[in-house]
Amino acid sequence: MNYELIINSSPSGGVDIAILKDKKLIELHHEQADSNFQVGDVYLGTVGKIMPGLNAGFIDVGHEKDAFLHYLDLGPQFESTQKFTRMLRSSRPKDFYITNQHLEPDINKGGKITDILKRNQQVLVQISKEPISNKGPRLTSELSLAGRFLVMMPFDKAVSISKKIVKQEERKRLKEAVNAIRPENFGVIIRTNAEGESIEDLQKDLKDLMSKWDELCRQLMDANSPQKVLGDNDRTLTLVRDLVNENYTNIQINDNFLYNKIKSYLKSKSPELENIVKLYSGKLPIFEHFGIEKQIKTSFGKEVNFMGGCYLIIEHTEALHVIDVNSGNTANKGNNQEENALKVNMEAVEEIARQLRLRDIGGIIVIDLIDLKTAGNRKLVYEKLKEVMKTDRAKHKILPMSPFGLIQITRQRVRPEMAVVTNEKCPSCMGSGEIQSSVSIVDDIESHIKYLIENLHLKGFTLEVHPFLAAFLKDGWFKSPRFKWFRLYKQWIKVNPNPRLHLIDYKFMNAKGEEVIL
């Protein structure tokens, strides 16, 4: 399997990032040119409303809507974070290590928000969900700083490891290595990318994370709430950090600044991958050159085709997303209805898994598959969906297929859903649904004919119109508009159908075949 990263940067439109697997689009991300409030950003915020009924508070971090902070997202070491923040802003230390003197007892897991937060209190928080729809960001006070191989968590002492690293010897090696190099009172999560990496690489990654922590602390000392004190990498660099490995064979970028930035990052983190970064300089737009534009147009509509004749209908509501599987004309093929339904469902769940990643659909998803009579076949479809969803980086849970052919999925949503408008505005009606009446169009054409004959004395010219309009102008022969013009102007006017013209468009061509500009 070959993976590619294609990055399209434009000064006004931001950055679009496409991930291809064997030339097929599987993920699409968009980063606004002036993007703010991204997952991972750290803010010094001010407590606004406290809602005892929700056991949560609303925090002003500078967004138009106050951000949401639930009691369970405060983290056990919330008081330690607050104490360290106050110490930084008052005593202004030269180093930013966390000592045991800075630690406070864990807060009560079953406590109340009113016991912890007070109105106008300043709190250090991190974005865990970006603003979605009419909701502000969601926050956490459990800070985490992500690197390529490790995630560092201040005010924690635990070392945990990704479940995707399954070899016990490797798990033991990584845990021992990280325990030996981690600073005191900093917890660490060992990421999947760390598998097989040397202690030196892990130590270098941890050193970079400590530099981030130092930067956060320096910014925090002079910050005025609400203010960002640490911005996570832009999404482009974050994706490169999290995804790019030996499976990636190509990174194409059409922007020189981003090209140098990513090349420099990989040179320092993974020198063996530096050469796969290339600056695109072709004549065609980069997404068009790599066939991405066409895939976007065919993948983001309400109806998505797969397996020749079968298709998905994807509907969105405020509460959930519904995906309906339709067999189309394949329902009539073959004699065994159960086998046909199983085949369509197995192909459908592969496309559904791709669509969930591509559109970054989150929340509750209900899939209406084609009914299967046997429990064994329903289990096969369920197992297939679980298998193809393994590569999905978003946390998700899948329930088995019900006798009614329904599968329910919950999928983590931390960013707004990726939506691409695939419908284009009709050039004839400009989206209004109404066009100029045929009578008035004929009047316009006739006035131009009169001008060409009486004012310009043009002879032997041809009128080109859409085939529908051509049929109308010639219909009825003696009663047709064309014959009426012949009687009026004593000149026969050729009417040629041109399917390339829109319904109400027309043009005049002279005897030499040149367009007459009116």
Coordinates of C-alpha atoms in Angstrom, one line a residue:
M1 CA 0.0 0.0 0.0
N2 CA 1.4 3.4 -1.1
Y3 CA 0.3 6.5 0.6
E4 CA 0.7 10.1 -0.8
L5 CA 0.1 13.5 0.7
I6 CA -0.9 16.2 -1.7
I7 CA -1.0 19.8 -0.3
N8 CA -2.7 22.6 -2.2
S9 CA -2.0 26.1 -0.7
S10 CA -3.7 29.3 -1.8
P11 CA -3.2 32.8 -0.3
S12 CA -6.9 33.4 0.3
G13 CA -8.4 29.9 0.5
G14 CA -6.0 28.4 3.1
V15 CA -4.5 25.0 2.7
D16 CA -6.2 21.8 1.5
I17 CA -4.6 18.5 2.3
A18 CA -5.4 15.3 0.5
I19 CA -4.3 11.8 1.6
L20 CA -4.3 9.2 -1.1
K21 CA -4.0 5.4 -0.6
D22 CA -3.0 3.7 -3.8
K23 CA -4.2 6.8 -5.7
K24 CA -7.6 6.8 -4.0
L25 CA -8.7 9.7 -1.9
I26 CA -9.2 8.6 1.7
E27 CA -8.9 11.8 3.7
L28 CA -9.4 15.5 3.0
H29 CA -8.5 18.3 5.4
H30 CA -8.9 22.1 5.2
E31 CA -7.0 24.7 7.2
Q32 CA -8.3 28.2 7.1
A33 CA -5.7 30.9 6.3
D34 CA -6.6 32.6 9.6
S35 CA -7.5 29.5 11.5
N36 CA -7.7 29.7 15.3
F37 CA -9.0 27.6 18.1
Q38 CA -7.5 24.4 16.9
V39 CA -7.3 21.2 18.9
G40 CA -4.2 21.4 21.1
D41 CA -4.1 25.1 21.5
V42 CA -3.6 26.3 25.1
Y43 CA -5.3 29.4 26.4
L44 CA -5.4 31.5 29.6
G45 CA -9.2 31.9 29.9
T46 CA -11.6 33.6 32.3
V47 CA -14.5 31.8 33.9
G48 CA -17.9 33.3 32.9
K49 CA -21.1 31.5 33.7
I50 CA -21.1 28.5 36.0
M51 CA -23.9 26.0 35.4
P52 CA -24.4 23.7 38.5
G53 CA -27.1 21.8 36.7
L54 CA -24.6 20.8 34.0
N55 CA -21.7 20.5 36.4
A56 CA -19.8 22.7 34.0
G57 CA -18.6 26.2 33.4
F58 CA -18.3 28.5 30.4
I59 CA -14.9 30.0 29.8
D60 CA -14.0 33.1 27.8
V61 CA -11.1 32.2 25.5
G62 CA -11.7 35.0 23.0
H63 CA -14.1 33.0 20.8
E64 CA -17.5 34.6 19.9
K65 CA -19.1 31.8 22.0
D66 CA -17.8 31.0 25.4
A67 CA -16.0 27.6 25.5
F68 CA -17.5 24.7 27.5
L69 CA -15.5 23.1 30.4
H70 CA -17.1 20.1 32.2
Y71 CA -16.1 19.1 35.7
L72 CA -14.8 15.7 34.4
D73 CA -12.5 17.6 32.0
L74 CA -10.8 19.5 34.8
G75 CA -8.5 16.6 35.4
P76 CA -7.4 15.3 38.8
Q77 CA -4.4 17.7 39.0
F78 CA -6.5 20.8 38.3
E79 CA -5.5 22.5 41.6
S80 CA -1.8 21.7 40.9
T81 CA -2.1 23.4 37.4
Q82 CA -3.7 26.4 39.0
K83 CA -1.1 26.7 41.7
F84 CA 1.7 26.4 39.2
T85 CA 0.1 29.1 37.0
R86 CA -0.2 31.5 39.9
M87 CA 3.4 30.8 40.9
L88 CA 4.6 31.5 37.3
R89 CA 2.8 34.8 37.1
S90 CA 3.9 36.1 40.6
S91 CA 7.5 34.8 41.2
R92 CA 8.6 34.5 37.5
P93 CA 11.1 31.6 38.0
K94 CA 14.0 31.0 35.6
D95 CA 13.3 27.3 35.1
F96 CA 9.9 25.6 34.6
Y97 CA 10.4 22.2 36.1
I98 CA 7.5 20.8 38.2
T99 CA 8.6 19.9 41.7
N100 CA 6.7 18.0 44.4
Q101 CA 6.1 21.4 46.1
H102 CA 3.9 22.4 43.2
L103 CA 1.6 19.3 43.5
E104 CA -1.7 19.4 45.3
P105 CA -4.0 16.5 46.1
D106 CA -6.2 15.2 43.3
I107 CA -9.7 16.8 43.2
N108 CA -12.7 14.7 44.0
K109 CA -14.0 12.7 41.0
G110 CA -17.6 13.1 42.1
G111 CA -17.3 16.8 43.1
K112 CA -19.2 19.8 42.0
I113 CA -18.0 22.6 39.6
T114 CA -19.1 25.2 42.1
D115 CA -16.5 23.9 44.6
I116 CA -13.7 24.4 42.1
L117 CA -14.4 27.3 39.8
K118 CA -15.4 30.9 40.7
R119 CA -16.7 33.6 38.3
N120 CA -13.9 35.7 36.8
Q121 CA -11.3 33.1 37.9
Q122 CA -8.4 32.7 35.4
V123 CA -7.8 29.1 34.3
L124 CA -5.3 27.4 32.0
V125 CA -7.2 25.3 29.5
Q126 CA -6.6 23.4 26.2
I127 CA -8.9 23.1 23.2
S128 CA -10.2 19.5 23.0
K129 CA -12.9 20.1 20.4
E130 CA -13.0 22.9 17.8
P131 CA -16.1 25.2 17.5
I132 CA -18.8 23.2 15.7
S133 CA -22.0 24.6 14.3
N134 CA -23.3 27.1 16.8
K135 CA -21.3 25.7 19.7
G136 CA -18.1 27.2 21.1
P137 CA -14.9 25.2 21.6
R138 CA -14.8 22.4 24.2
L139 CA -12.0 22.6 26.8
T140 CA -9.9 20.4 29.1
S141 CA -7.6 21.4 31.9
E142 CA -5.5 18.2 31.5
L143 CA -2.8 19.6 29.3
S144 CA -1.0 17.3 26.8
L145 CA 1.8 18.2 24.4
A146 CA 2.0 15.9 21.4
G147 CA 5.2 15.0 19.6
R148 CA 6.0 12.5 16.8
F149 CA 6.7 9.6 19.2
L150 CA 5.5 10.8 22.6
V151 CA 2.7 12.8 24.3
M152 CA 3.8 14.6 27.4
M153 CA 1.4 15.5 30.2
P154 CA 2.4 17.9 32.9
F155 CA 1.4 17.2 36.5
D156 CA 1.2 13.5 35.8
K157 CA 3.5 10.6 36.7
A158 CA 2.1 7.7 34.6
V159 CA 3.8 6.2 31.6
S160 CA 1.3 4.5 29.2
I161 CA 1.6 3.0 25.8
S162 CA -0.5 2.7 22.6
K163 CA -2.6 -0.5 22.4
K164 CA -1.6 -0.8 18.8
I165 CA 1.9 -1.8 19.9
V166 CA 1.3 -5.5 20.6
K167 CA 4.7 -7.1 21.1
Q168 CA 5.3 -7.5 24.8
E169 CA 9.1 -7.2 24.5
E170 CA 8.8 -3.9 22.6
R171 CA 6.3 -2.5 25.1
K172 CA 8.6 -3.4 27.9
R173 CA 11.6 -1.8 26.2
L174 CA 9.8 1.4 25.4
K175 CA 8.4 1.8 28.9
E176 CA 11.8 1.3 30.5
A177 CA 13.4 3.7 28.1
V178 CA 10.8 6.5 28.7
N179 CA 10.8 6.0 32.5
A180 CA 14.6 6.5 32.4
I181 CA 14.5 9.8 30.5
R182 CA 11.2 11.5 31.4
P183 CA 11.4 14.6 33.7
E184 CA 9.9 14.4 37.2
N185 CA 6.1 15.0 37.4
F186 CA 5.6 14.7 33.7
G187 CA 3.5 11.8 32.5
V188 CA 4.1 10.3 29.0
I189 CA 2.0 8.4 26.5
I190 CA 4.1 6.4 24.0
R191 CA 2.6 6.7 20.6
T192 CA 2.3 3.9 17.9
N193 CA 5.0 5.7 15.8
A194 CA 7.5 5.0 18.6
E195 CA 7.6 1.3 17.8
G196 CA 11.1 0.3 16.8
E197 CA 12.6 3.8 17.5
S198 CA 15.9 4.2 19.4
I199 CA 16.2 5.7 22.8
E200 CA 18.1 8.7 21.2
D201 CA 15.1 9.5 19.0
L202 CA 12.7 9.3 21.9
Q203 CA 14.9 11.5 24.0
K204 CA 15.1 14.1 21.2
D205 CA 11.3 14.1 20.9
L206 CA 11.0 14.5 24.6
K207 CA 13.5 17.4 24.5
D208 CA 11.4 19.1 21.8
L209 CA 8.3 18.7 24.0
M210 CA 10.1 20.2 27.0
S211 CA 11.0 23.2 24.8
K212 CA 7.2 23.6 24.0
W213 CA 6.5 23.5 27.8
D214 CA 9.1 26.2 28.4
E215 CA 7.6 28.3 25.7
L216 CA 4.1 27.9 27.2
C217 CA 5.4 28.9 30.6
R218 CA 7.2 32.0 29.3
Q219 CA 4.1 33.1 27.4
L220 CA 1.9 32.5 30.5
M221 CA 3.9 34.8 32.8
D222 CA 2.9 37.9 30.9
A223 CA -0.5 36.7 29.4
N224 CA -3.7 38.8 29.7
S225 CA -6.8 36.7 29.7
P226 CA -8.2 35.7 27.3
Q227 CA -5.0 34.9 25.4
K228 CA -3.4 32.0 23.5
V229 CA -0.3 30.9 25.3
L230 CA 0.7 28.0 23.1
G231 CA -0.4 27.2 19.5
D232 CA -0.2 23.7 18.3
N233 CA 1.4 23.1 14.9
D234 CA -0.7 24.0 12.0
R235 CA -2.8 21.1 10.7
T236 CA -0.4 20.5 7.8
L237 CA 2.6 19.9 10.0
T238 CA 0.4 18.0 12.5
L239 CA -0.6 15.6 9.8
V240 CA 2.9 15.2 8.7
R241 CA 4.0 14.6 12.3
D242 CA 1.2 12.0 13.0
L243 CA 1.0 10.2 9.7
V244 CA 4.0 10.2 7.5
N245 CA 6.1 7.0 7.8
E246 CA 7.8 4.5 5.6
N247 CA 4.5 3.7 3.9
Y248 CA 4.4 7.2 2.3
T249 CA 6.1 7.5 -1.0
N250 CA 5.3 11.0 -2.1
I251 CA 4.5 14.4 -0.6
Q252 CA 3.7 17.1 -3.2
I253 CA 3.3 20.7 -2.3
N254 CA 2.6 23.7 -4.5
D255 CA 3.8 26.3 -2.0
N256 CA 7.5 27.1 -1.6
F257 CA 7.2 28.2 2.1
L258 CA 5.3 25.0 3.1
Y259 CA 7.7 22.9 1.0
N260 CA 10.8 24.2 2.9
K261 CA 8.9 24.0 6.2
I262 CA 7.9 20.3 5.8
K263 CA 11.3 19.3 4.3
S264 CA 13.1 20.9 7.2
Y265 CA 10.8 19.2 9.7
L266 CA 11.3 15.7 8.2
K267 CA 15.0 16.3 7.8
S268 CA 15.3 16.8 11.6
K269 CA 12.8 14.1 12.6
S270 CA 13.0 11.4 9.9
P271 CA 15.9 12.1 7.5
E272 CA 15.1 9.0 5.5
L273 CA 11.8 10.5 4.4
E274 CA 13.2 13.9 3.4
N275 CA 13.5 13.0 -0.3
I276 CA 9.9 12.2 -0.8
V277 CA 9.0 15.9 -0.3
K278 CA 8.7 17.5 -3.7
L279 CA 7.7 21.0 -4.9
Y280 CA 5.0 20.9 -7.5
S281 CA 5.4 23.3 -10.4
G282 CA 3.1 21.9 -13.1
K283 CA 0.8 23.9 -15.3
L284 CA -2.4 22.3 -14.1
P285 CA -3.7 23.0 -10.6
I286 CA -2.1 20.4 -8.2
F287 CA -5.4 18.7 -7.3
E288 CA -6.4 18.4 -10.9
H289 CA -3.1 17.0 -11.9
F290 CA -3.3 14.2 -9.3
G291 CA -7.0 13.4 -10.1
I292 CA -8.1 14.7 -6.7
E293 CA -10.6 17.3 -8.0
K294 CA -12.6 14.7 -9.8
Q295 CA -12.6 12.4 -6.8
I296 CA -13.9 15.2 -4.6
K297 CA -16.7 15.9 -7.0
T298 CA -17.8 12.3 -7.1
S299 CA -17.3 11.6 -3.3
F300 CA -19.0 14.4 -1.5
G301 CA -22.5 14.5 -3.0
K302 CA -25.6 13.2 -1.3
E303 CA -25.5 10.1 -3.6
V304 CA -22.2 8.1 -3.7
N305 CA -21.8 5.3 -6.3
F306 CA -19.7 2.2 -5.6
M307 CA -19.4 -1.3 -7.2
G308 CA -21.1 -0.4 -10.4
G309 CA -24.8 0.3 -10.0
C310 CA -24.9 0.3 -6.2
Y311 CA -25.0 3.6 -4.3
L312 CA -25.1 5.2 -0.9
I313 CA -27.5 8.0 0.2
I314 CA -25.9 10.1 2.9
E315 CA -28.2 12.4 5.0
H316 CA -27.3 14.7 7.8
T317 CA -29.5 15.9 10.7
E318 CA -28.7 17.9 13.8
A319 CA -28.9 14.7 16.0
L320 CA -27.3 12.0 13.7
H321 CA -26.2 10.9 10.3
V322 CA -28.0 8.3 8.2
I323 CA -26.4 6.2 5.5
D324 CA -28.8 4.2 3.3
V325 CA -27.3 1.4 1.1
N326 CA -29.0 0.7 -2.2
S327 CA -28.3 -2.2 -4.5
G328 CA -29.5 -0.4 -7.7
N329 CA -29.5 -2.6 -10.8
T330 CA -27.4 -5.3 -9.1
A331 CA -30.6 -6.6 -7.3
N332 CA -31.6 -8.3 -10.5
K333 CA -28.4 -10.1 -11.1
G334 CA -28.0 -13.8 -10.1
N335 CA -30.4 -16.1 -8.5
N336 CA -29.5 -16.0 -4.9
Q337 CA -30.8 -12.9 -3.2
E338 CA -29.0 -13.5 0.0
E339 CA -25.6 -13.8 -1.7
N340 CA -26.3 -10.7 -3.7
A341 CA -27.2 -8.8 -0.6
L342 CA -24.1 -10.0 1.3
K343 CA -21.8 -9.0 -1.6
V344 CA -23.4 -5.5 -1.8
N345 CA -23.2 -5.0 2.0
M346 CA -19.5 -6.1 2.1
E347 CA -18.6 -3.6 -0.6
A348 CA -20.8 -0.9 1.0
V349 CA -19.1 -1.0 4.4
E350 CA -15.7 -0.5 2.7
E351 CA -17.0 2.7 1.0
I352 CA -18.8 3.8 4.2
A353 CA -15.5 3.5 6.2
R354 CA -13.8 5.7 3.5
Q355 CA -16.7 8.2 3.6
L356 CA -16.5 8.6 7.4
R357 CA -12.8 9.4 7.2
L358 CA -13.1 11.5 4.1
R359 CA -15.9 13.7 5.4
D360 CA -14.8 13.4 9.0
I361 CA -18.3 12.5 10.0
G362 CA -18.7 12.3 13.8
G363 CA -21.4 11.7 16.4
I364 CA -24.0 9.1 15.9
I365 CA -24.2 7.3 12.5
V366 CA -26.9 4.9 11.6
I367 CA -26.4 2.6 8.5
D368 CA -29.3 1.0 6.8
L369 CA -27.9 -2.0 5.0
I370 CA -29.7 -4.4 2.7
D371 CA -31.6 -7.0 4.9
L372 CA -29.8 -10.3 5.5
K373 CA -31.8 -13.4 6.6
T374 CA -29.0 -15.3 8.3
A375 CA -27.2 -14.2 11.5
G376 CA -24.0 -15.6 10.1
N377 CA -24.0 -13.2 7.2
R378 CA -24.9 -10.3 9.4
K379 CA -21.9 -11.1 11.6
L380 CA -19.7 -11.2 8.5
V381 CA -20.7 -7.7 7.5
Y382 CA -20.2 -6.5 11.1
E383 CA -16.7 -8.0 11.2
K384 CA -15.8 -6.6 7.8
L385 CA -16.8 -3.1 9.0
K386 CA -14.7 -3.4 12.1
E387 CA -11.7 -4.5 10.0
V388 CA -11.9 -1.6 7.6
M389 CA -12.4 0.9 10.4
K390 CA -9.2 -0.2 12.1
T391 CA -7.2 2.4 10.1
D392 CA -9.6 5.2 11.3
R393 CA -7.6 7.4 13.7
A394 CA -10.8 8.8 15.3
K395 CA -12.1 6.9 18.3
H396 CA -15.2 4.9 17.4
K397 CA -17.5 2.2 18.6
I398 CA -19.6 -0.1 16.3
L399 CA -22.6 -2.1 17.4
P400 CA -23.5 -5.4 15.7
M401 CA -25.9 -5.5 12.8
S402 CA -29.6 -5.8 14.0
P403 CA -32.1 -8.1 12.4
F404 CA -33.5 -5.0 10.7
G405 CA -30.2 -4.5 8.8
L406 CA -29.1 -1.5 10.9
I407 CA -25.6 -0.8 12.2
Q408 CA -25.0 2.0 14.7
I409 CA -21.6 3.7 15.0
T410 CA -20.4 6.5 17.4
R411 CA -17.4 8.3 16.1
Q412 CA -15.3 11.0 17.8
R413 CA -15.9 14.5 16.5
V414 CA -13.3 17.1 17.4
R415 CA -13.6 19.3 14.3
P416 CA -16.4 20.5 12.0
E417 CA -17.4 18.0 9.4
M418 CA -15.6 18.3 6.1
A419 CA -18.3 19.5 3.6
V420 CA -17.7 20.2 -0.1
V421 CA -20.4 21.7 -2.2
T422 CA -20.5 19.5 -5.4
N423 CA -23.5 21.1 -7.0
E424 CA -22.9 24.0 -9.3
K425 CA -25.2 27.0 -9.9
C426 CA -27.2 26.7 -13.1
P427 CA -25.7 29.2 -15.6
S428 CA -29.2 29.7 -17.1
C429 CA -31.2 30.5 -14.0
M430 CA -28.3 31.4 -11.7
G431 CA -29.8 29.3 -8.9
S432 CA -33.3 30.9 -9.0
G433 CA -35.0 27.9 -10.6
E434 CA -36.6 30.2 -13.2
I435 CA -35.3 31.2 -16.7
Q436 CA -36.4 33.8 -19.3
S437 CA -39.6 32.7 -21.1
S438 CA -39.2 31.3 -24.6
V439 CA -41.3 34.1 -26.0
S440 CA -39.0 36.8 -24.7
I441 CA -35.9 34.9 -25.8
V442 CA -37.4 34.8 -29.4
D443 CA -38.1 38.5 -29.2
D444 CA -34.5 39.2 -28.2
I445 CA -33.2 37.1 -31.1
E446 CA -35.5 38.8 -33.5
S447 CA -34.4 42.2 -32.4
H448 CA -30.7 41.2 -33.0
I449 CA -31.6 39.8 -36.5
K450 CA -33.3 43.1 -37.4
Y451 CA -30.2 45.0 -36.3
L452 CA -27.9 42.7 -38.3
I453 CA -29.9 42.9 -41.5
E454 CA -31.1 46.6 -41.4
N455 CA -28.2 48.3 -39.8
L456 CA -25.2 46.1 -40.6
H457 CA -26.6 44.8 -43.9
L458 CA -25.3 41.3 -43.0
K459 CA -26.2 38.4 -45.3
G460 CA -25.7 34.6 -45.1
F461 CA -25.4 34.5 -41.4
T462 CA -26.3 31.6 -39.1
L463 CA -28.0 31.5 -35.7
E464 CA -26.6 28.9 -33.3
V465 CA -28.8 28.0 -30.3
H466 CA -29.3 25.1 -27.8
P467 CA -31.0 22.1 -29.6
F468 CA -34.2 22.6 -27.6
L469 CA -34.5 26.2 -28.7
A470 CA -33.6 25.2 -32.3
A471 CA -36.5 22.8 -32.4
F472 CA -38.8 25.5 -31.1
L473 CA -37.6 28.0 -33.8
K474 CA -38.1 25.5 -36.6
D475 CA -41.3 23.8 -35.4
G476 CA -44.4 24.1 -37.6
W477 CA -42.5 25.2 -40.7
F478 CA -44.9 27.9 -42.1
K479 CA -45.9 28.9 -38.6
S480 CA -42.4 28.7 -37.1
P481 CA -40.5 31.9 -36.0
R482 CA -37.8 31.2 -38.6
F483 CA -40.4 31.4 -41.5
K484 CA -41.8 34.5 -39.9
W485 CA -38.3 36.1 -40.2
F486 CA -38.1 35.0 -43.8
R487 CA -41.3 36.9 -44.6
L488 CA -40.3 40.0 -42.7
Y489 CA -36.7 40.4 -43.9
K490 CA -36.7 38.4 -47.2
Q491 CA -33.7 36.5 -46.1
W492 CA -33.4 32.8 -45.1
I493 CA -31.7 32.5 -41.7
K494 CA -30.0 29.2 -40.9
V495 CA -30.7 27.8 -37.4
N496 CA -28.1 25.3 -36.2
P497 CA -28.4 23.4 -32.9
N498 CA -25.3 23.7 -30.7
P499 CA -25.4 21.4 -27.6
R500 CA -22.4 23.3 -26.0
L501 CA -24.6 26.3 -25.5
H502 CA -26.8 26.7 -22.5
L503 CA -30.6 26.7 -22.8
I504 CA -31.1 30.4 -23.3
D505 CA -27.8 31.2 -24.9
Y506 CA -27.3 32.0 -28.6
K507 CA -24.8 33.5 -31.0
F508 CA -24.6 34.6 -34.7
M509 CA -22.0 33.4 -37.1
N510 CA -21.2 35.2 -40.4
A511 CA -20.7 33.5 -43.8
K512 CA -17.0 32.9 -43.0
G513 CA -17.9 31.0 -39.8
E514 CA -16.7 33.9 -37.5
E515 CA -18.8 34.9 -34.5
V516 CA -20.6 38.2 -34.8
I517 CA -20.0 40.2 -31.7
L518 CA -23.1 42.1 -30.8

